[in-house]
Short mmCIF file of C-alpha atoms in Angstrom, two decimals:
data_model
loop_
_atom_site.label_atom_id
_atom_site.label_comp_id
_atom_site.label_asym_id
_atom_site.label_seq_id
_atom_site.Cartn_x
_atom_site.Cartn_y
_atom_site.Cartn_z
CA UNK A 11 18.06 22.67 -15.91
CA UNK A 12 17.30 22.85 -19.49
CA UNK A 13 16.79 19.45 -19.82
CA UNK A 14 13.95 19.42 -16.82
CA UNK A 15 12.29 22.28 -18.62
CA UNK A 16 11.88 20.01 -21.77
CA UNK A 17 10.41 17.22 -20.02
CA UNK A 18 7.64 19.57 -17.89
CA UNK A 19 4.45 19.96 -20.09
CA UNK A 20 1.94 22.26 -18.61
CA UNK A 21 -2.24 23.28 -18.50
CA UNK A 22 -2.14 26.75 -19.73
CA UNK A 23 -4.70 28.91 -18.78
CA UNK A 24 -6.55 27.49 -15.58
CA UNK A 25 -8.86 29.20 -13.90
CA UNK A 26 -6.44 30.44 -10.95
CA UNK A 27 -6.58 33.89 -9.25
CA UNK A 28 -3.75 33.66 -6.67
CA UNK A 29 -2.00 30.63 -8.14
CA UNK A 30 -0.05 30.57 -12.17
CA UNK A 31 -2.45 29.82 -14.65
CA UNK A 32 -0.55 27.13 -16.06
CA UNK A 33 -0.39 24.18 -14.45
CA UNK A 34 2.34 21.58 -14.39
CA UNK A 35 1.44 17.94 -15.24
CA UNK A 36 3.67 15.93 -12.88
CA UNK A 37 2.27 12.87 -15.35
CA UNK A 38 3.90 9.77 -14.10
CA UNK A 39 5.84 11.09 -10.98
CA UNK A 40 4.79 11.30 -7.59
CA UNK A 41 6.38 14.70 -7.15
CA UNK A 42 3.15 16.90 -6.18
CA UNK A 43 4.74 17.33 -2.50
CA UNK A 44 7.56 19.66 -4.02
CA UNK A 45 5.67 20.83 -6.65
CA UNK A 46 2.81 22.27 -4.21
CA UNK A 47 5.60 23.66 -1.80
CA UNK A 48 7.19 25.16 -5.55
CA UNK A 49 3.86 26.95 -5.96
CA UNK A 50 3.49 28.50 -2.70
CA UNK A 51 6.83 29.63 -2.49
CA UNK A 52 6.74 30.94 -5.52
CA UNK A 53 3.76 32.98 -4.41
CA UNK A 54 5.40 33.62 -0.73
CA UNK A 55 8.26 35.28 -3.24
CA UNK A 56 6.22 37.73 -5.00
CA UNK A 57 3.24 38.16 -2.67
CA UNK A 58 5.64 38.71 0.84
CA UNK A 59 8.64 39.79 -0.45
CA UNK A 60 7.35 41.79 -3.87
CA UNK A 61 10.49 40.13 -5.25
CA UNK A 62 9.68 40.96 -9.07
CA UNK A 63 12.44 37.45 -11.03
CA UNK A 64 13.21 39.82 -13.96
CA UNK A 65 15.91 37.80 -14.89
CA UNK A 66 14.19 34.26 -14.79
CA UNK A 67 16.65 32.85 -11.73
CA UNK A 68 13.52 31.70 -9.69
CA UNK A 69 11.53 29.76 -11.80
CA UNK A 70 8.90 27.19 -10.94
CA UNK A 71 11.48 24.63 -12.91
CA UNK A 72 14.51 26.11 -10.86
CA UNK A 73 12.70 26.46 -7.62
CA UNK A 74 11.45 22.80 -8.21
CA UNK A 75 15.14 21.43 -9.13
CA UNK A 76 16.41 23.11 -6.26
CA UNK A 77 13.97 20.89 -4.09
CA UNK A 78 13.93 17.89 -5.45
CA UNK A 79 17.73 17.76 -5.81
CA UNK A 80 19.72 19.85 -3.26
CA UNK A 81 17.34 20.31 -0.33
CA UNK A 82 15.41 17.56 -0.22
CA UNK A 83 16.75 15.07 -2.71
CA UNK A 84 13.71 12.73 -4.98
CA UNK A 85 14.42 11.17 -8.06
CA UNK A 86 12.68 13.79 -11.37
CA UNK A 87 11.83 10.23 -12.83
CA UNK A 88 8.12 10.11 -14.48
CA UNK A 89 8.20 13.55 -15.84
CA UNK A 90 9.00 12.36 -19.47
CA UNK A 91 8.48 8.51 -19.04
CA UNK A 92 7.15 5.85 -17.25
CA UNK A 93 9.31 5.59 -14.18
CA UNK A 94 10.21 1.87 -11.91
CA UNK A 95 8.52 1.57 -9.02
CA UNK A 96 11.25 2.26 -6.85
CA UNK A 97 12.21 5.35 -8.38
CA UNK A 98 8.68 6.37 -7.47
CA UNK A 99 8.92 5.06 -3.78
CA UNK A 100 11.41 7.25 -3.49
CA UNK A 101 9.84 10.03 -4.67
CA UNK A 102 7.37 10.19 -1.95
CA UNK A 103 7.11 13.16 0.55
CA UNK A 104 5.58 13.73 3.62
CA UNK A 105 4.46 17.10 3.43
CA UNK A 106 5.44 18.45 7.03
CA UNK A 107 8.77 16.70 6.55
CA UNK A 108 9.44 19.22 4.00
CA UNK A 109 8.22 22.32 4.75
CA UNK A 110 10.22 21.32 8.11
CA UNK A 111 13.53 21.54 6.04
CA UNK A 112 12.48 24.39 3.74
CA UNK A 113 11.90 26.78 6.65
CA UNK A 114 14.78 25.23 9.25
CA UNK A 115 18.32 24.85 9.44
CA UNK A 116 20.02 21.27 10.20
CA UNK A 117 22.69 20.72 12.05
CA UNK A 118 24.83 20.30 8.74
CA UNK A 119 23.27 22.28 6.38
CA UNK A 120 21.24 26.18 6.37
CA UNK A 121 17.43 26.40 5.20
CA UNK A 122 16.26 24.76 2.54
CA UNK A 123 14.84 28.55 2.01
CA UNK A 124 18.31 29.92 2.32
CA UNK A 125 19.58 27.43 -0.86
CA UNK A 126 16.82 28.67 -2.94
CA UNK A 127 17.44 32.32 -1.94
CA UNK A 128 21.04 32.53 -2.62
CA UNK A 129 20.76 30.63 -6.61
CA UNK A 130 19.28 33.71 -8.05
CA UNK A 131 21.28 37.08 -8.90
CA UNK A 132 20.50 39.66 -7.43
CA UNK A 133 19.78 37.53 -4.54
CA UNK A 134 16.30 37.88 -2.57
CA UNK A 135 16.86 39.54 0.20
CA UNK A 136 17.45 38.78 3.80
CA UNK A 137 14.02 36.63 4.97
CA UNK A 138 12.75 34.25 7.35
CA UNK A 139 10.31 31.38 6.55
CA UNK A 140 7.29 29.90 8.40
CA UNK A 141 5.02 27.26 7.46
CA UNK A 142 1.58 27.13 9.59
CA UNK A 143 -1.29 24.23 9.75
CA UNK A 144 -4.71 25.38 9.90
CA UNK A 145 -7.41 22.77 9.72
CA UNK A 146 -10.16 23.07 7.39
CA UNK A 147 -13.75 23.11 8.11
CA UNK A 148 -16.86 24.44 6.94
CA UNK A 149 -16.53 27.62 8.51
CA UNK A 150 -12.74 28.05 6.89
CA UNK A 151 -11.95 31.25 5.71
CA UNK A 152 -9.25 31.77 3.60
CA UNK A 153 -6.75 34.35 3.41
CA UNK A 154 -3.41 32.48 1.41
CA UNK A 155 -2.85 30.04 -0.41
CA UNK A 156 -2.30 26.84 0.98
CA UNK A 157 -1.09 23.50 0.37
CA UNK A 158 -3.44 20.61 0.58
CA UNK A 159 -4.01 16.51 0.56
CA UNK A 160 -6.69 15.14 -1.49
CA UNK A 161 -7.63 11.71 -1.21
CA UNK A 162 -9.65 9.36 -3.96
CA UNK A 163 -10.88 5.47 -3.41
CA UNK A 164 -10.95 4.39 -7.09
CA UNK A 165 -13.25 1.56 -8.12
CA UNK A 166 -12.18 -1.81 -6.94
CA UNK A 167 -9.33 -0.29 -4.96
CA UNK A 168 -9.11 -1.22 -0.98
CA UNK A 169 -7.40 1.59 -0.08
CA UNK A 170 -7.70 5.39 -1.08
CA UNK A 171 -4.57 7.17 -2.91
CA UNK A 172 -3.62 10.64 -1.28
CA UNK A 173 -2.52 13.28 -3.54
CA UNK A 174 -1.05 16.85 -3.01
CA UNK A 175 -2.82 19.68 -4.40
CA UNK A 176 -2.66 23.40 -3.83
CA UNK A 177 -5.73 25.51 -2.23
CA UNK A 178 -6.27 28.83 -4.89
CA UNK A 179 -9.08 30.15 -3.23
CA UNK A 180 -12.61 29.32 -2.27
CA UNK A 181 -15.38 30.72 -4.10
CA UNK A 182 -19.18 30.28 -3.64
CA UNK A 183 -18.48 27.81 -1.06
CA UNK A 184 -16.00 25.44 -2.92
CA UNK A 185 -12.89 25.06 -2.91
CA UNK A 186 -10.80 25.74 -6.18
CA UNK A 187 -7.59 23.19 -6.25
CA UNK A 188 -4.85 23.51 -8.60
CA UNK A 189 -4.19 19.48 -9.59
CA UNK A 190 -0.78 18.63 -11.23
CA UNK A 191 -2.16 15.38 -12.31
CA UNK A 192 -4.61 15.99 -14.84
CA UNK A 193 -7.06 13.79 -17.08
CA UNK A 194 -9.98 14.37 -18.68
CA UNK A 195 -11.80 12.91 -15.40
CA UNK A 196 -9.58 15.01 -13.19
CA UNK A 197 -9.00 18.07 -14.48
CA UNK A 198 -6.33 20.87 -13.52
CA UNK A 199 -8.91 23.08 -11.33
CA UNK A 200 -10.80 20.82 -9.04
CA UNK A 201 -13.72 21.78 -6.98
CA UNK A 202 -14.91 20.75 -3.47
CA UNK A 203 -17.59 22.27 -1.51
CA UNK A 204 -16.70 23.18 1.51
CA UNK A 205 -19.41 21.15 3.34
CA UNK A 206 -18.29 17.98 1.39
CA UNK A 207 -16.94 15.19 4.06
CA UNK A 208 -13.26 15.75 5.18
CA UNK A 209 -10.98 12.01 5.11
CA UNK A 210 -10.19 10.67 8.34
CA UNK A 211 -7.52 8.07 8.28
CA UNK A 212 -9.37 5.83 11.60
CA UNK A 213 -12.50 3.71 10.49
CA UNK A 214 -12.72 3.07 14.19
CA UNK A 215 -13.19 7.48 14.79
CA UNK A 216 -15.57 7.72 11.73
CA UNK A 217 -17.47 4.85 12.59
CA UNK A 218 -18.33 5.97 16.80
CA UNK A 219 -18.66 9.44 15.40
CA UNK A 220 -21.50 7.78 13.51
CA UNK A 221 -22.90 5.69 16.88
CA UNK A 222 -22.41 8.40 18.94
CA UNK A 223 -23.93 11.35 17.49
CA UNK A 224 -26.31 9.73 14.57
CA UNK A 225 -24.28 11.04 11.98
CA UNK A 226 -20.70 11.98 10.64
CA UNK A 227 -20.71 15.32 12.11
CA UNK A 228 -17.30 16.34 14.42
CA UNK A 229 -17.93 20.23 16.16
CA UNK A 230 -15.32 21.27 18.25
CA UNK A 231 -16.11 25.09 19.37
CA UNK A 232 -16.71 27.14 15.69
CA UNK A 233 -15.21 24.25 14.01
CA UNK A 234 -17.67 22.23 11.93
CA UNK A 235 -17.13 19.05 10.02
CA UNK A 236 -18.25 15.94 8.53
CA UNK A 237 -15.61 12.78 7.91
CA UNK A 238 -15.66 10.01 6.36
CA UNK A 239 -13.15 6.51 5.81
CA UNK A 240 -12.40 4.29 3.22
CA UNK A 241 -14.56 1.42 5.14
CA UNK A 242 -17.41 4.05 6.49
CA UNK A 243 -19.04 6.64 3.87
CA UNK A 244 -16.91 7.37 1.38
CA UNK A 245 -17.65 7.14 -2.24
CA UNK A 246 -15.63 5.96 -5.41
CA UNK A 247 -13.70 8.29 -7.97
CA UNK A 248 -14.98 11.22 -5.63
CA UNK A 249 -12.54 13.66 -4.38
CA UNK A 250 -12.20 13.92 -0.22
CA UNK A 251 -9.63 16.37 1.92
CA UNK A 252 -7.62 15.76 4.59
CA UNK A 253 -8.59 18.91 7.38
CA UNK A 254 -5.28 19.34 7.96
CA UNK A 255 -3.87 22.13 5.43
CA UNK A 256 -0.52 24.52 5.42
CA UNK A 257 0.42 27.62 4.45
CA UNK A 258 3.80 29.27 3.96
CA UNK A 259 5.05 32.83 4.47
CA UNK A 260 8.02 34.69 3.91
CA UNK A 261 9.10 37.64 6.00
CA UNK A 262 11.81 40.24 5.24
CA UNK A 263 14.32 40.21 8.07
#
């Protein structure tokens, strides 16, 4: 555990309200799946629960080993160094997949929730977890944090890279993302406007949305949004959602 904490190198001081102000740099890894799910449980633990870790036994670096090596095992490679391809492969997470064995049992093992609730001493107490999908839109309103997929077509790339962030807030119409994998182009608090294009994965949808209605638009009763593709409207080194978002709550039993 001590070792992990030496390799994590962090963005102190971002401009988060709901979310820690430092930020973790996931540098070379492909880890931001658990290390989204890490934040909002995190907040889950002390927003839900008012479960105060005095004693330093749920820790983002705990929380995150916990993940990455007992629930949900990913290889921690890229955090200090520049890891081989296939340990970075493996690293990849779909996000549903996971929440799906944070908040359920399997047939051979308890909650992913359950492991992290029981490392700790005292323990957390006695809870349930959810996870929920909401679909952004212009119209969103936003009442948790939530966990979220960006998406960025670089310059002479084909296809876009996807890239899990977490939702802090939205303020003045934008979204405010916490990024774990900063630059000076792409810092640790990115902002979207809410009215910026959502990704959608078919060319084929984005492009008969186009025929059909004369523009990008999608309305589906007080849903409102625009979408775009790599192939049909979507600009380089400009960062894009996914509608599809999800939150996670914890609830004393």
């Amino acid at each position: 555990m001590s070792n992990l904490k030496q390799q994590l190198t962090k963005c102190v001081n971002a401009d988060m309200q709901n979310l820690t102000k430092n930020t973790l740099d996931q540098k070379w890894s492909n880890l931001c799946v658990p290390i989204s799910v890490t934040t909002l449980l995190r907040f889950a633990i002390n927003k839900d629960l008012y479960f105060h870790d005095k004693r330093n036994h749920y820790t983002f670096e705990k929380i995150l080993t916990i993940l990455t090596m007992t629930v949900y095992p990913r290889s921690l490679a890229g955090l200090n160094l520049n890891p081989k391809k296939e340990e970075k492969d493996f690293q990849t997470n779909d996000i549903e997949t996971l929440l799906e064995r944070i908040c359920k049992k399997t047939y051979l093992s308890e909650s992913g929730w359950e492991i992290v609730r029981k490392q700790g001493y005292p323990e957390i107490a006695e809870s349930t977890c959810e996870f929920e999908k909401v679909f952004l839109n212009e119209n969103f309103v936003f009442t948790r944090p939530l966990t979220v997929t960006g998406v960025i077509l670089f310059q002479n790339e084909m296809n876009p890279t996807f890239h899990q962030m977490t939702l802090d807030r939205i303020e003045n119409g934008e979204y405010i993302l916490q990024n774990t994998q900063f630059s000076d182009e792409h810092p640790a608090v990115i902002r979207i406007e809410q009215t910026r294009p959502y990704f959608h994965p078919s060319y084929e949808f984005v492009n008969n949305l186009c025929i059909q209605t004369q523009n990008n638009i999608y309305v589906e009763g007080n849903i409102k949004l625009r979408f775009v593709n790599q192939n049909r409207l979507m600009r380089y080194n400009k960062w894009y959602l996914l509608p599809q978002a999800y939150s996670l709550t914890l609830t004393k039993i």
